[in-house]
Coordinates of C-alpha atoms in Angstrom, one line a residue:
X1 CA 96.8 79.2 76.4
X2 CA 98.1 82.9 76.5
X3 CA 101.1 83.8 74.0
X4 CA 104.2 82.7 75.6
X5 CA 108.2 84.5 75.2
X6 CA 109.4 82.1 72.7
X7 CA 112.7 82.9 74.7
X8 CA 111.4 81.5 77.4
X9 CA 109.8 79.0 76.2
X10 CA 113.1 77.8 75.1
X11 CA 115.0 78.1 78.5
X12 CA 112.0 75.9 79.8
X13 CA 112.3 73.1 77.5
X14 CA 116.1 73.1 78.3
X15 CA 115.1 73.0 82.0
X16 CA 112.7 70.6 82.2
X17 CA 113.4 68.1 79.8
X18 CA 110.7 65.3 79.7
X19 CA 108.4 67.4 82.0
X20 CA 108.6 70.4 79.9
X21 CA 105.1 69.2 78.0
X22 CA 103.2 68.6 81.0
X23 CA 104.7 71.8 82.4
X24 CA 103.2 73.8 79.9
X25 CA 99.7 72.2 79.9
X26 CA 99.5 73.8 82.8
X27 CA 99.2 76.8 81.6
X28 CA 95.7 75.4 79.9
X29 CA 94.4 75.2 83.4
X30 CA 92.8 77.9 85.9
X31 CA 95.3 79.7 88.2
X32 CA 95.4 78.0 91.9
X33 CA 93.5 80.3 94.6
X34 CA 94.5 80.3 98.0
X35 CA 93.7 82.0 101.6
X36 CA 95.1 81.8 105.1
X37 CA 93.8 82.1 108.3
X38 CA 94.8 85.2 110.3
X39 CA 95.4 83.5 113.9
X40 CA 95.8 86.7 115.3
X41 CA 92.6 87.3 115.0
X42 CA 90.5 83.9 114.9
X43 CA 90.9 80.6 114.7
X44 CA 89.0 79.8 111.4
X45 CA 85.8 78.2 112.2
X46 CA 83.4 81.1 110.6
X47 CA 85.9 81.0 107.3
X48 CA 85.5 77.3 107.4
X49 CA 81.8 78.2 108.0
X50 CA 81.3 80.1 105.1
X51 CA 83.8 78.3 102.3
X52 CA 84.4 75.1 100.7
X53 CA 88.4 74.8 101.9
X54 CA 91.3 72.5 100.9
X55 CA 94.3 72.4 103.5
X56 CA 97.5 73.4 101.5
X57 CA 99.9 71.0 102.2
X58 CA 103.3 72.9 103.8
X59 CA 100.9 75.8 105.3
X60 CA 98.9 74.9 108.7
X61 CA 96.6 77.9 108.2
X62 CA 96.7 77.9 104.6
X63 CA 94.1 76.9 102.2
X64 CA 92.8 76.6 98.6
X65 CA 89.0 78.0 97.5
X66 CA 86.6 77.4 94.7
X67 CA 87.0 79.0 91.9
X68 CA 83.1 80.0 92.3
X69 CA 84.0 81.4 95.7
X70 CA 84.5 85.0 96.3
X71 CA 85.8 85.4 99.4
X72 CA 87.4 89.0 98.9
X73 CA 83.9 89.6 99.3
X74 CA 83.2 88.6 102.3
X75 CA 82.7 90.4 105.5
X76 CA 85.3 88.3 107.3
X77 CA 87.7 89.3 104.7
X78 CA 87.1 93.2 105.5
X79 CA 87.4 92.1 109.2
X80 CA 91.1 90.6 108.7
X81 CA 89.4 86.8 109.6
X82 CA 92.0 85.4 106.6
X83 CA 94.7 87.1 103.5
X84 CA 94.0 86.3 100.4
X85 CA 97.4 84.7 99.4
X86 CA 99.0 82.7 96.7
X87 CA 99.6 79.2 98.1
X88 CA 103.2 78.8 97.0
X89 CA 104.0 81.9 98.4
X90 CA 103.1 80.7 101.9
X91 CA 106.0 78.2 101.8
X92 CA 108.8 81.0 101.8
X93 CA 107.7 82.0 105.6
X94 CA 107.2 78.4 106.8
X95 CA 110.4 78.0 106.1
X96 CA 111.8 80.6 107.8
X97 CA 111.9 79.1 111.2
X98 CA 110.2 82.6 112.9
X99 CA 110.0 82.3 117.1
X100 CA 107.9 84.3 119.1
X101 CA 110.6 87.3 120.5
X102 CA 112.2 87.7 116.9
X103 CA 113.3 90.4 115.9
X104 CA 112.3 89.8 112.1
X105 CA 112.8 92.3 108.7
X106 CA 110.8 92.0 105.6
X107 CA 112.6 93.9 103.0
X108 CA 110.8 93.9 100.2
X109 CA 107.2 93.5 101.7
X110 CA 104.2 95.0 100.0
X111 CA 101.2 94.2 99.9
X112 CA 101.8 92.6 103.2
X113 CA 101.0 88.3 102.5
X114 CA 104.1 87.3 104.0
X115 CA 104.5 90.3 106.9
X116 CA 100.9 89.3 108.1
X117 CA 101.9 85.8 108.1
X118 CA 105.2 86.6 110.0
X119 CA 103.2 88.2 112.4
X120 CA 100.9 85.1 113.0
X121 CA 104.3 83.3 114.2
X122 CA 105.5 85.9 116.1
X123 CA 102.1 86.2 117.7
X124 CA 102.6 90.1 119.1
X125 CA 106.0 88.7 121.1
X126 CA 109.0 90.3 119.0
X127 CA 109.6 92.5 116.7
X128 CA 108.5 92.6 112.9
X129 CA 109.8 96.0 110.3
X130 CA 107.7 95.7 107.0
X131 CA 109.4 98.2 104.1
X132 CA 108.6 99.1 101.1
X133 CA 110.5 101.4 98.8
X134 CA 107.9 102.4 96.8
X135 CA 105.6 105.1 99.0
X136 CA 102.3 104.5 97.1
X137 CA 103.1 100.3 97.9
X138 CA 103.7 101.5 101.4
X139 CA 100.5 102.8 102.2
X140 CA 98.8 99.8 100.9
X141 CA 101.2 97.6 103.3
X142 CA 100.5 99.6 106.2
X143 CA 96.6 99.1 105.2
X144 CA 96.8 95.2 105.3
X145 CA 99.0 95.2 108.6
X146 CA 95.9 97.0 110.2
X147 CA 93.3 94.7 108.6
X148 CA 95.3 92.1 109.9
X149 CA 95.4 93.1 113.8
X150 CA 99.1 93.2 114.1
X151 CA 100.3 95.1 117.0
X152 CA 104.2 94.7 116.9
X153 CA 105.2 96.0 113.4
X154 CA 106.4 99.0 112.3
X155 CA 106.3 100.1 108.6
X156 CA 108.9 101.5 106.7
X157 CA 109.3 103.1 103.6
X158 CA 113.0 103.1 102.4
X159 CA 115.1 102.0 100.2
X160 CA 117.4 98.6 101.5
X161 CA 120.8 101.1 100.9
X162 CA 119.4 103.3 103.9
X163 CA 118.2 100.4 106.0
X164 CA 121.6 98.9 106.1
X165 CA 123.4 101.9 107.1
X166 CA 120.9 102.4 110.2
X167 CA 119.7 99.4 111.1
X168 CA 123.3 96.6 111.7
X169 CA 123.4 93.6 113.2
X170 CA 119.6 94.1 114.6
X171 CA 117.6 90.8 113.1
X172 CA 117.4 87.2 113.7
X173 CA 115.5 86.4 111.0
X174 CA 115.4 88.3 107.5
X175 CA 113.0 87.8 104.2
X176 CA 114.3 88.7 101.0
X177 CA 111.3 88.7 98.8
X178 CA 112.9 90.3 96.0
X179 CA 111.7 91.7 92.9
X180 CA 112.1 89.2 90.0
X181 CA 110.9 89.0 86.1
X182 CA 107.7 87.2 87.5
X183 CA 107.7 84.2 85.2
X184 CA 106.1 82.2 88.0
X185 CA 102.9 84.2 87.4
X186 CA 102.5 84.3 83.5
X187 CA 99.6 81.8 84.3
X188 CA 98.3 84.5 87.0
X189 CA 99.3 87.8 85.6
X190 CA 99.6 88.1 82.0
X191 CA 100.7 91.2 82.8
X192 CA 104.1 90.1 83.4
X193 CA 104.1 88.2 80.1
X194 CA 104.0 91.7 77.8
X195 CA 106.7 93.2 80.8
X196 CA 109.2 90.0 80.4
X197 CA 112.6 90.7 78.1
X198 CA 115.8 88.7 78.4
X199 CA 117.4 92.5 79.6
X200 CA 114.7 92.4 81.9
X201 CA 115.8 88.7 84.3
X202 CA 119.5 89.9 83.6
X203 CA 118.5 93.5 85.4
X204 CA 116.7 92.0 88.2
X205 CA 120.1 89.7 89.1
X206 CA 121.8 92.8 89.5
X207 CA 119.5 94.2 91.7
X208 CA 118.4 91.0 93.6
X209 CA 122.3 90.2 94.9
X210 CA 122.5 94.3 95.7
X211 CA 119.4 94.0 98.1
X212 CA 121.0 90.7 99.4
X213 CA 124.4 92.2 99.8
X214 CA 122.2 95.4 101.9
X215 CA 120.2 92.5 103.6
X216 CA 123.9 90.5 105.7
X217 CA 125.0 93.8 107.1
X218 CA 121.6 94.1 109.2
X219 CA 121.5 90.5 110.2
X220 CA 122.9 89.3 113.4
X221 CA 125.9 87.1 113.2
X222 CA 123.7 83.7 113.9
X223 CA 120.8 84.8 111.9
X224 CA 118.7 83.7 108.9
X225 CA 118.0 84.8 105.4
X226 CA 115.5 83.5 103.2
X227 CA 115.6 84.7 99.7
X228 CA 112.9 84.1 97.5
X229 CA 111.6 85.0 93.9
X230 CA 108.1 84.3 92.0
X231 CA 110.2 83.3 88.7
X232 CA 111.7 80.0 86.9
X233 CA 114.9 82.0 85.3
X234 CA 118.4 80.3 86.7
X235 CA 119.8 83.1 86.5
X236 CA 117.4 85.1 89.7
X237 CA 117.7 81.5 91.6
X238 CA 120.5 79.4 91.7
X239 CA 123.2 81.8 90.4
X240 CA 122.1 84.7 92.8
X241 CA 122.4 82.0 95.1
X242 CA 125.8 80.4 93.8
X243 CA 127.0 84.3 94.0
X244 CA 125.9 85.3 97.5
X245 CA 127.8 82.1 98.6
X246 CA 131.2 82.8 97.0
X247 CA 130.9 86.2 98.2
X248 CA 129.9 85.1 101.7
X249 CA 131.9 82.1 103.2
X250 CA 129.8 82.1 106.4
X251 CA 126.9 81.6 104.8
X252 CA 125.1 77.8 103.4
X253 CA 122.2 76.9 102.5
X254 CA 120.1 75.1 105.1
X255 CA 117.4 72.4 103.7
X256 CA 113.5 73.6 104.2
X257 CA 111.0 71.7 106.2
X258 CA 108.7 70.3 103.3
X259 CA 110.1 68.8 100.2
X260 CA 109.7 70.9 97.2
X261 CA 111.6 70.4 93.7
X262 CA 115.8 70.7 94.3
X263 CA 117.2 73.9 93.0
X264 CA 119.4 73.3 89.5
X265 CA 122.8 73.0 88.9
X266 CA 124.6 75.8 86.8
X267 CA 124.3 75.9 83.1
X268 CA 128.3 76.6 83.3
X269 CA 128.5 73.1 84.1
X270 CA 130.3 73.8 87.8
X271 CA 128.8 72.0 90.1
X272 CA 127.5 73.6 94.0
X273 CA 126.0 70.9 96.4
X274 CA 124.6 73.8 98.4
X275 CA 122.0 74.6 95.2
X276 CA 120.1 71.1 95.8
X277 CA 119.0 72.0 98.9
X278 CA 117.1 75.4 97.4
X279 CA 113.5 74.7 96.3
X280 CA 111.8 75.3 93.7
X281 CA 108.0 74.9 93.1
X282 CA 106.4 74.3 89.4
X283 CA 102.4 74.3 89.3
X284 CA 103.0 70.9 87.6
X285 CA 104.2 69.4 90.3
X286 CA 102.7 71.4 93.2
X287 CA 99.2 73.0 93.4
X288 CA 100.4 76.6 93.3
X289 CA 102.1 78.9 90.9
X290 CA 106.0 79.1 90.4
X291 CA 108.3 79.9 93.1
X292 CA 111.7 79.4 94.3
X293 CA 113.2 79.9 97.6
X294 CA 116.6 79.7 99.3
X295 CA 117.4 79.5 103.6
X296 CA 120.5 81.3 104.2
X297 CA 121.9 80.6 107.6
X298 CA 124.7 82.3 108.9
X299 CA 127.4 80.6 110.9
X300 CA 128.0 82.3 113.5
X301 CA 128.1 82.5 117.3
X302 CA 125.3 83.7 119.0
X303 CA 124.9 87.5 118.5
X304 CA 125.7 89.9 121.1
X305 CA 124.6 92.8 119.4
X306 CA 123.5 95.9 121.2
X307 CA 121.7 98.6 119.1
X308 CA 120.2 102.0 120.4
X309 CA 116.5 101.5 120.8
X310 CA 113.9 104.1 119.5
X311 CA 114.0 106.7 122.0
X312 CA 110.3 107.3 124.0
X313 CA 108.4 111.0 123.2
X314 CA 105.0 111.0 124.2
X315 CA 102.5 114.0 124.8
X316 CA 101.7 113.9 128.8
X317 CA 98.2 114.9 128.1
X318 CA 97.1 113.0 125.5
X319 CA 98.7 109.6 127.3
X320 CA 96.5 110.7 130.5
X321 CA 92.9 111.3 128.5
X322 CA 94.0 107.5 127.0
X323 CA 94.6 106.0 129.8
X324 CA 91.6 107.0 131.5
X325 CA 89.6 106.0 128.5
X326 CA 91.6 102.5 128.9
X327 CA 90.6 102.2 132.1
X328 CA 86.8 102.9 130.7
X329 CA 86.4 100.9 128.2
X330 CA 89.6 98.2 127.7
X331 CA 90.1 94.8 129.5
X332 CA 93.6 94.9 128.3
X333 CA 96.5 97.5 129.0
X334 CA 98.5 99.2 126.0
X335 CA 101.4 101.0 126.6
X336 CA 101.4 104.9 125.1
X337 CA 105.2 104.7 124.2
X338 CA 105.0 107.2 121.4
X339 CA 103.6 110.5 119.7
X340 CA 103.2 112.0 116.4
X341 CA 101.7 115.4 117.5
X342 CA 98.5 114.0 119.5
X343 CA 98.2 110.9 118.1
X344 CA 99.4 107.7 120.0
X345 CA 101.1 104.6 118.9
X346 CA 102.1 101.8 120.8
X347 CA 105.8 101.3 119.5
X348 CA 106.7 97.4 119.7
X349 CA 109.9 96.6 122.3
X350 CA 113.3 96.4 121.1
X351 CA 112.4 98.6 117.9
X352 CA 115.7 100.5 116.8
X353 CA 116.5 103.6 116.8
X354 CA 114.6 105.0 113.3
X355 CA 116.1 108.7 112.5
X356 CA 116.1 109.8 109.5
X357 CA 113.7 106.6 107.9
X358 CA 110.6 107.4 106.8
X359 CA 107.8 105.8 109.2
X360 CA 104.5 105.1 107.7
X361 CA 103.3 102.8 110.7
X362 CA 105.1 103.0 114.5
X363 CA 103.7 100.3 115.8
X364 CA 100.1 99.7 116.7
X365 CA 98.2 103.4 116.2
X366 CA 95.9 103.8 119.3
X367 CA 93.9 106.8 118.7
X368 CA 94.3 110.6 118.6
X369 CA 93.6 113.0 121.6
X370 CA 91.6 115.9 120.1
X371 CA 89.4 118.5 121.5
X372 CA 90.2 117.3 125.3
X373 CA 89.0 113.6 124.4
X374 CA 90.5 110.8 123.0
X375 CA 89.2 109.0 119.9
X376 CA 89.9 105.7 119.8
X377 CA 92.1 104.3 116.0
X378 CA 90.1 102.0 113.6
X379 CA 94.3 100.0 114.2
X380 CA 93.1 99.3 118.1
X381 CA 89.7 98.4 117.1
X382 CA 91.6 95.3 114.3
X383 CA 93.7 94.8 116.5
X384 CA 91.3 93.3 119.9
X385 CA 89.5 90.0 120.4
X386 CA 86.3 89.9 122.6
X387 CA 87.9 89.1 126.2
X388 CA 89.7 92.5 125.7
X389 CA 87.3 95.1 125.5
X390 CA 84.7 95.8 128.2
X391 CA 81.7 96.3 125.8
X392 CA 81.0 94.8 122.1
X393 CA 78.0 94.7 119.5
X394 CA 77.8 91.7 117.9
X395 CA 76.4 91.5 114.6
X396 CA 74.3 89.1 111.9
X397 CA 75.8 89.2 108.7
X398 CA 73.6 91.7 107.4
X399 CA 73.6 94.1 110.2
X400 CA 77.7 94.0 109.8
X401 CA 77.2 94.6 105.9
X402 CA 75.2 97.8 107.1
X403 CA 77.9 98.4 109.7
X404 CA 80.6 98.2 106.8
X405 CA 79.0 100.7 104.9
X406 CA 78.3 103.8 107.7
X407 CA 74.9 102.9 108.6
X408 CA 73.6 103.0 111.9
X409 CA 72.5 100.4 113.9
X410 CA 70.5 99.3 116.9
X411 CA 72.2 99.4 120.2
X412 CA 69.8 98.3 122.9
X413 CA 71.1 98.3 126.3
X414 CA 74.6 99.3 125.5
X415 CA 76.5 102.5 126.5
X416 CA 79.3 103.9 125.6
X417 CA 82.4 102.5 123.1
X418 CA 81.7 98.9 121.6
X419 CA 83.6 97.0 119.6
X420 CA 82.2 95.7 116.7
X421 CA 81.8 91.8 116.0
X422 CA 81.1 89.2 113.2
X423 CA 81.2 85.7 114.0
X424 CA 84.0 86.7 116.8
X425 CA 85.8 88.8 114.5
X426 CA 86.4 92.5 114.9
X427 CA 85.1 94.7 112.4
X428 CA 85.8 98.6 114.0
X429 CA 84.2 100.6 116.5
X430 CA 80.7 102.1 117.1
X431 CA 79.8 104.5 120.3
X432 CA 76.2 103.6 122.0
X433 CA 74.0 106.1 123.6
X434 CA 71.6 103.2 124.8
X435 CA 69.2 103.1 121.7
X436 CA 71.9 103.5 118.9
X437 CA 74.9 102.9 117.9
X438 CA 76.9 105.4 115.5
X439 CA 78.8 103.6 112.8
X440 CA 83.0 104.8 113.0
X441 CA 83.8 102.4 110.9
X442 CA 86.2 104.9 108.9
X443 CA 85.1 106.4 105.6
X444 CA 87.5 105.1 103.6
X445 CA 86.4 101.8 103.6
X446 CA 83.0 102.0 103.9
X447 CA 81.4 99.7 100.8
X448 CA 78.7 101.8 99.4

């Protein structure tokens, strides 16, 4: 077992009581791995296919793998079939209660577990904002949301201060995944063992009940927050919790839909029924790492909220060359709503107005019109299924691991732009001349 804070091994044993020995055993044993299945894309069968899967109990498309398995890997993986994601993480948006035509904000979202898994409830109807403060975090959001296939989610890059003064009253449904000492993942990260001080939990309160407090003003008056953090510490959980409450009489805590530890009482000895119904989830209790989450719900009539939309600027020429290469070589019909010089996004409805914010994703990226032709995006190419495109390439599994490294590959037959397939998942595109197909799967993914 790694070296432990002795601080907080002493907090623990306070905590837990008769548990607190078989709570740190735990720590003797292998970290829990989990996946789950991207249904925007597949329904599983090749993952199942290829792995040895255990469901995860409060997750429908969530699972645990072998230690042995490596299925970062795996083509599927590269092909968005499944995230690779903690599995007491996936409990935080289960609980949330997301219905397709939400209009959903997840604050503090890199690398992108939970916004991908948003997205899977929301199923392309609605509206889903990823941010990230941190730019370089940002970038590597906006690269899962591709892998993934989402088409309705724009990613931001600001900090939650800004958000709140442009974006009120706009969401029905808000994640506060906020950042937290990370005591939940000594057993995962020891890492976060050597960056874990006493100053440290009491810094991230601060900061948690700020992003919260930035968090109500964009929520609509009947709308939902779920707060959650990857650490054990009292003070991130139940008195963040205790101290949104008092500062927020409309608010209470509503009780999740799977039945995980009840959040603590406070160590000042007053007493808030709303704290039992918080969860909290201890890898000796649950197969998973540590995590605690809280459902705000806001009582309020239904909101009436009106808020100016993004307004539409598109290059007319660029929008005509796509729509005639829609018309070529796409079963479905995307809307051109929006243009960064020449290239083309599909901007999701009902997205706010976004001046001054800095965009790093509008939406679903549909290609770039460039030398009087339009290319086609790597995004649209994630982002289709097999019905939807009116030619594909379907591929073994080591033709696609040629494919995923710029080769070229045999194209018998076919003319034109295919979409690339393993297993019925889409990989990228490749162009045909009949005998050939050349590889635009993008170079900065290729797997040498």
């Amino acid at each position: 077992m790694q070296q432990l804070p002795q601080e907080f091994l002493s907090r623990m044993k306070n905590m837990l009581g008769d548990e607190y020995d078989v709570f740190l055993k735990s720590y003797d044993k292998n970290k829990i791995q989990g996946l789950r299945i991207n249904t925007l894309k597949c329904d599983g069968k090749a993952v199942f296919d290829e792995f040895q899967l255990r469901a995860v109990p409060w997750c429908d498309s969530g699972y645990y793998f072998d230690a042995d398995d490596r299925p970062g890997k795996s083509v599927l993986h590269e092909g968005g079939a499944f995230y690779i994601q903690e599995p007491s993480a996936m409990a935080v948006v289960e609980s949330m209660g997301v219905q397709r035509g939400d209009a959903v904000l997840d604050l503090c979202a890199a690398p992108g577990g939970k916004s991908s898994q948003i997205a899977c409830k929301l199923q392309g109807d609605g509206l889903l904002i990823s941010n990230e403060i941190i730019p370089s975090r940002a970038k590597i959001l906006s690269q899962n949301i591709e892998r993934m296939g989402v088409r309705n989610c724009v990613v931001l890059s600001q900090s939650p201060d800004a958000l709140s003064v442009r974006l009120r009253g706009v969401f029905d449904k808000i994640l506060v995944d906020a950042p937290c000492s990370g005591e939940g993942m000594f057993r995962k990260n020891p890492l976060a063992v050597d960056e874990w001080s006493p100053e440290n939990v009491e810094n991230c309160k601060v900061r948690q009940l700020d992003i919260l407090d930035k968090a109500v003003k964009m929520l609509k008056s009947d709308g939902v927050i779920v707060y959650s953090t990857c650490t054990f510490s009292k003070q991130e959980n139940e008195e963040v919790i205790d101290e949104f409450l008092q500062n927020n009489e409309d608010f209470e805590v509503a009780k999740s839909n799977f039945e995980f530890c009840q959040g603590y009482t406070l160590d000042n000895g007053k007493f808030n029924a709303q704290l039992v119904k918080t969860n909290r989830i201890f890898p000796h209790k649950f197969g998973g790492e540590g995590h605690f989450f809280a459902v705000l719900k806001r009582n309020g009539e239904k909101s009436k909220t009106k808020y100016p939309l993004q307004a539409v600027k598109v290059d007319a020429k660029a929008v005509k060359e796509f729509k005639a290469w829609q018309n070529e070589n796409l079963n479905a019909q995307f809307d051109a709503n929006l243009s960064f010089g020449q290239t083309l996004y599909s901007m999701p409805d009902g997205t706010p107005r976004l001046d001054g914010l800095k965009v790093e994703r509008a939406g679903l990226q549909l290609g770039e019109y460039r030398k009087n032709r339009f290319e086609p995006s790597h995004a649209l190419a994630m982002a289709l299924k097999e019905g939807e495109v009116k030619r594909t390439l379907s591929l073994t599994k080591q033709d696609a691991e040629k494919y995923l490294s710029g080769q070229t590959l045999d194209a018998d037959g076919i003319k034109g732009w295919a979409l690339v397939m393993y297993n019925g998942v889409s990989l990228g595109w490749c162009k045909c001349d009949g005998t050939y197909a050349k590889n635009h799967y993008p170079k900065g993914l290729r797997k040498l």
